[in-house]
Short mmCIF file of C-alpha atoms in Angstrom, two decimals:
data_model
loop_
_atom_site.label_atom_id
_atom_site.label_comp_id
_atom_site.label_asym_id
_atom_site.label_seq_id
_atom_site.Cartn_x
_atom_site.Cartn_y
_atom_site.Cartn_z
CA MET T 1 20.88 6.29 24.30
CA THR T 2 24.52 8.22 24.93
CA GLU T 3 24.08 11.66 25.37
CA PRO T 4 25.84 12.50 21.90
CA GLU T 5 22.92 10.39 20.06
CA GLN T 6 20.66 11.95 21.35
CA ASP T 7 21.92 15.38 20.55
CA ARG T 8 22.30 14.52 16.71
CA LEU T 9 18.84 13.40 16.95
CA ALA T 10 17.47 16.75 18.09
CA PRO T 11 17.57 18.72 15.29
CA ALA T 12 15.52 15.71 13.04
CA LYS T 13 12.75 15.74 15.62
CA MET T 14 13.32 19.68 15.63
CA TRP T 15 11.79 19.39 11.70
CA LEU T 16 9.65 16.56 12.25
CA GLU T 17 7.66 18.98 14.96
CA GLN T 18 7.63 21.57 12.25
CA GLY T 19 5.83 20.03 9.87
CA ARG T 20 9.62 19.84 7.94
CA TYR T 21 9.74 15.98 7.04
CA ASP T 22 11.61 16.44 4.19
CA ARG T 23 14.48 18.69 5.80
CA ALA T 24 14.03 15.95 9.05
CA LEU T 25 15.06 13.34 6.17
CA ALA T 26 17.50 14.89 4.91
CA GLU T 27 19.25 15.38 8.35
CA LEU T 28 18.86 11.59 9.26
CA ASP T 29 20.49 10.85 6.06
CA GLY T 30 23.52 12.77 6.80
CA PHE T 31 24.55 9.63 9.54
CA ARG T 32 24.13 6.06 9.25
CA TRP T 33 20.32 6.15 11.08
CA ARG T 34 19.88 2.33 10.40
CA ASP T 35 22.29 1.58 13.60
CA GLU T 36 20.23 2.88 15.98
CA VAL T 37 16.68 1.65 16.81
CA ASP T 38 15.50 5.48 17.78
CA SER T 39 16.66 6.94 14.50
CA THR T 40 15.15 4.22 12.36
CA TYR T 41 11.60 4.71 13.93
CA LEU T 42 12.38 8.40 13.27
CA ARG T 43 12.88 8.17 9.22
CA ALA T 44 10.09 5.84 8.88
CA LEU T 45 7.87 7.88 11.03
CA ALA T 46 9.26 11.34 8.04
CA LEU T 47 8.28 9.08 5.31
CA TRP T 48 4.67 8.32 6.69
CA MET T 49 4.37 12.12 7.26
CA ASN T 50 5.57 13.17 4.27
CA ASP T 51 3.09 10.51 2.32
CA GLN T 52 5.53 7.88 1.32
CA ASP T 53 3.83 5.48 2.71
CA ALA T 54 5.44 2.71 0.50
CA ASP T 55 8.96 3.74 1.63
CA ALA T 56 7.90 4.31 5.38
CA VAL T 57 6.72 0.02 5.08
CA LYS T 58 10.04 -0.71 3.70
CA ALA T 59 11.95 1.61 6.92
CA ALA T 60 9.90 0.32 9.48
CA SER T 61 9.77 -3.49 8.34
CA ALA T 62 13.45 -3.16 8.02
CA GLY T 63 13.79 -1.91 11.32
CA ILE T 64 11.68 -4.67 13.08
CA ARG T 65 13.80 -7.12 11.13
CA ARG T 66 17.14 -5.91 12.33
CA PHE T 67 15.49 -4.57 15.95
CA GLY T 68 13.39 -7.11 16.60
CA PRO T 69 9.47 -6.07 17.51
CA HIS T 70 9.35 -2.46 18.74
CA ALA T 71 5.82 -0.54 19.31
CA PRO T 72 6.77 3.30 17.59
CA LEU T 73 8.08 1.41 14.64
CA LEU T 74 5.07 -1.12 14.40
CA SER T 75 2.86 2.02 15.00
CA VAL T 76 4.26 3.76 11.93
CA LEU T 77 3.96 -0.14 10.19
CA GLY T 78 0.44 -0.18 10.73
CA GLN T 79 -0.48 3.26 9.93
CA ALA T 80 1.32 3.08 6.79
CA TYR T 81 -0.52 0.24 5.80
CA HIS T 82 -3.41 2.24 6.85
CA SER T 83 -2.33 4.53 4.63
CA LEU T 84 -1.91 2.25 1.35
CA GLY T 85 -5.52 0.67 2.19
CA LYS T 86 -4.13 -2.27 3.16
CA LEU T 87 -6.41 -2.83 5.99
CA PRO T 88 -5.43 -6.74 7.47
CA LYS T 89 -1.94 -5.84 7.58
CA ALA T 90 -2.69 -2.44 9.16
CA GLU T 91 -4.60 -4.59 11.86
CA ARG T 92 -1.76 -7.17 12.36
CA ALA T 93 1.06 -4.65 13.00
CA LEU T 94 -1.00 -2.37 15.35
CA LEU T 95 -1.90 -5.34 17.10
CA ASP T 96 1.44 -6.65 17.57
CA ALA T 97 2.22 -2.90 18.88
CA LEU T 98 -0.37 -3.11 21.22
CA ALA T 99 0.69 -6.53 22.71
CA LEU T 100 3.75 -4.57 23.60
CA SER T 101 2.02 -1.04 25.07
CA PRO T 102 -1.38 -1.94 25.26
CA ASP T 103 -2.58 1.24 27.07
CA ASP T 104 -0.99 3.84 24.78
CA THR T 105 -3.68 5.81 23.59
CA HIS T 106 -1.94 6.44 19.80
CA LEU T 107 -1.71 3.20 19.64
CA LEU T 108 -5.47 2.54 20.48
CA CYS T 109 -6.77 5.34 18.54
CA ALA T 110 -4.65 4.30 15.47
CA TYR T 111 -5.97 0.80 15.62
CA ALA T 112 -9.54 2.64 15.71
CA ARG T 113 -9.40 4.35 12.79
CA VAL T 114 -8.47 1.52 10.55
CA CYS T 115 -11.63 -0.50 12.25
CA ILE T 116 -13.66 2.60 11.23
CA ASP T 117 -12.55 2.23 7.81
CA ALA T 118 -13.23 -1.25 7.99
CA GLY T 119 -16.60 -0.57 9.20
CA GLN T 120 -16.31 -2.07 12.31
CA LEU T 121 -18.07 0.79 14.24
CA GLN T 122 -18.47 -0.84 17.69
CA LYS T 123 -14.86 -2.23 17.82
CA ALA T 124 -13.58 1.33 17.63
CA ALA T 125 -15.79 2.03 19.97
CA ASP T 126 -14.41 -0.07 22.63
CA LEU T 127 -10.80 1.00 21.69
CA LEU T 128 -11.92 4.62 22.17
CA ASP T 129 -12.95 3.41 25.43
CA ARG T 130 -9.85 2.44 26.59
CA ALA T 131 -8.08 5.62 25.17
CA THR T 132 -7.13 8.70 27.25
CA PRO T 133 -10.32 10.57 27.11
CA ALA T 134 -9.08 14.49 27.11
CA ALA T 135 -6.32 13.39 24.49
CA ASP T 136 -6.84 15.74 21.19
CA VAL T 137 -5.92 12.37 19.70
CA THR T 138 -8.84 10.88 20.92
CA ARG T 139 -11.31 13.07 20.60
CA ARG T 140 -10.22 13.76 16.76
CA THR T 141 -10.60 10.30 16.18
CA ARG T 142 -14.19 9.97 18.23
CA ASP T 143 -15.46 12.51 15.54
CA LEU T 144 -14.76 10.35 13.24
CA LEU T 145 -16.70 7.70 14.61
CA LEU T 146 -19.21 9.89 14.98
CA ARG T 147 -19.37 10.58 11.56
CA ALA T 148 -19.06 7.16 10.75
CA LYS T 149 -22.14 6.09 12.55
CA ALA T 150 -24.00 9.23 10.65
CA ALA T 151 -22.92 7.85 7.75
CA ASP T 152 -23.68 4.35 8.52
CA GLU T 153 -27.17 5.07 9.54
CA GLU T 154 -27.72 7.17 6.63
CA GLU T 155 -27.06 4.48 4.53
CA GLN T 156 -29.04 1.64 5.92
CA ARG T 157 -32.07 4.12 6.23
CA VAL T 158 -31.83 4.49 2.21
CA GLU T 159 -31.11 0.91 1.98
CA ARG T 160 -34.15 -0.13 3.91
CA HIS T 161 -36.86 2.67 2.36
CA PRO T 162 -39.62 1.48 0.30
CA LEU T 163 -38.88 3.28 -2.85
CA LEU T 164 -35.86 1.29 -3.40
CA ARG T 165 -37.67 -2.04 -2.86
CA PRO T 166 -38.13 -2.67 -6.97
CA LEU T 167 -34.58 -2.40 -7.25
CA ALA T 168 -34.27 -5.63 -5.34
CA PRO T 169 -33.40 -7.69 -8.98
CA LEU T 170 -30.33 -5.20 -9.45
CA ASN T 171 -29.26 -5.36 -5.84
CA ARG T 172 -29.35 -9.33 -5.83
CA PHE T 173 -28.20 -10.06 -9.07
CA GLY T 174 -26.31 -6.68 -10.20
CA PRO T 175 -27.06 -4.73 -13.14
CA ILE T 176 -25.11 -6.64 -15.77
CA LYS T 177 -27.12 -10.34 -15.25
CA THR T 178 -30.15 -8.17 -14.60
CA TRP T 179 -29.43 -6.32 -18.16
CA VAL T 180 -28.43 -9.36 -20.06
CA GLY T 181 -31.16 -11.67 -18.61
CA VAL T 182 -33.65 -8.89 -19.94
CA ILE T 183 -32.19 -8.65 -23.28
CA VAL T 184 -32.35 -12.73 -23.80
CA VAL T 185 -36.20 -12.27 -22.80
CA ILE T 186 -36.92 -9.54 -25.29
CA PHE T 187 -35.11 -11.48 -28.05
CA CYS T 188 -36.96 -14.86 -27.11
CA LEU T 189 -40.25 -13.06 -27.21
CA ARG T 190 -39.54 -11.63 -30.83
CA MET T 191 -38.61 -14.93 -31.88
CA PHE T 192 -41.92 -16.60 -31.01
CA GLY T 193 -43.59 -13.72 -33.00
CA LEU T 194 -44.65 -11.60 -29.76
CA THR T 195 -43.30 -8.66 -31.05
CA PRO T 196 -46.11 -6.11 -28.92
CA LEU T 197 -44.86 -8.03 -25.86
CA ALA T 198 -41.36 -7.52 -26.31
CA VAL T 199 -41.84 -3.92 -27.31
CA LEU T 200 -43.87 -3.38 -24.25
CA LEU T 201 -40.97 -5.33 -21.88
CA GLY T 202 -38.39 -3.00 -23.44
CA VAL T 203 -40.53 0.23 -23.08
CA ALA T 204 -41.21 -1.22 -19.28
CA TRP T 205 -37.26 -1.77 -18.62
CA PHE T 206 -35.87 1.50 -20.03
CA ALA T 207 -38.59 3.27 -17.54
CA TYR T 208 -37.23 0.74 -14.63
CA ALA T 209 -33.48 1.78 -15.71
CA LEU T 210 -34.67 5.72 -15.72
CA TYR T 211 -36.26 4.80 -11.69
CA SER T 212 -32.85 3.00 -10.84
CA TRP T 213 -30.24 5.74 -12.11
CA PHE T 214 -32.85 8.73 -10.26
CA ALA T 215 -34.70 6.72 -7.16
CA PRO T 216 -31.38 6.57 -4.81
CA THR T 217 -30.34 10.30 -5.12
CA LEU T 218 -33.82 11.04 -4.52
CA VAL T 219 -34.05 9.01 -1.63
CA ARG T 220 -31.28 9.56 -0.21
CA ARG T 221 -31.96 13.61 -0.48
CA MET T 222 -35.32 12.67 1.68
CA VAL T 223 -33.10 10.72 4.28
CA ARG T 224 -30.75 13.44 4.96
CA ARG T 225 -33.53 15.94 5.21
CA LYS T 226 -35.39 13.73 7.41
CA LEU T 227 -32.13 13.08 9.09
CA GLY T 228 -31.24 17.34 9.25
CA HIS T 229 -28.00 16.60 7.18
#
């Protein structure tokens, strides 16, 4: 990049550093940003940081098509896809970026965050082991991982709690199928003249339904108290 090109990108970088992403975008729109990979990257980055994730995907994708594989553009693409909840696409973009810059701490942490949201906590831990330990982004991402591990442990304890074993049919067949099945049984009992039994089943089912509403909340509170949360 020539010196004049560096100078004209400086104001956009300044606005980005100050969190004025709209001003950075306005600055970049003042010249043909599509002609340079660095200005294309800055615009995609500003769009993503301004919560314009879909536009960031379009800008980064267009830049990659024009300039070829580029780690910073792939990083923005992956993180924008992550913000949109498209985890497989985010993973693909970040893997492509890491293929170009395998030791980049920000890329490793970005991919780790995708893994955390995908429930792949051990994979996230392995990625963070490769990142620079003292970096702020590494510490922040490790904090996210610790919270995710705590939430995962809590959820596993809740699911295994003895008080929730009676709810196994609901978990296995789903509430709608279970409700329909019980209603069919009650209807059949009444058809065969077993009304008292049908009433008894209806009362028992009502009590079971109440239990299914309140038991998970009660168990979760008990588990959190035990874990000290």
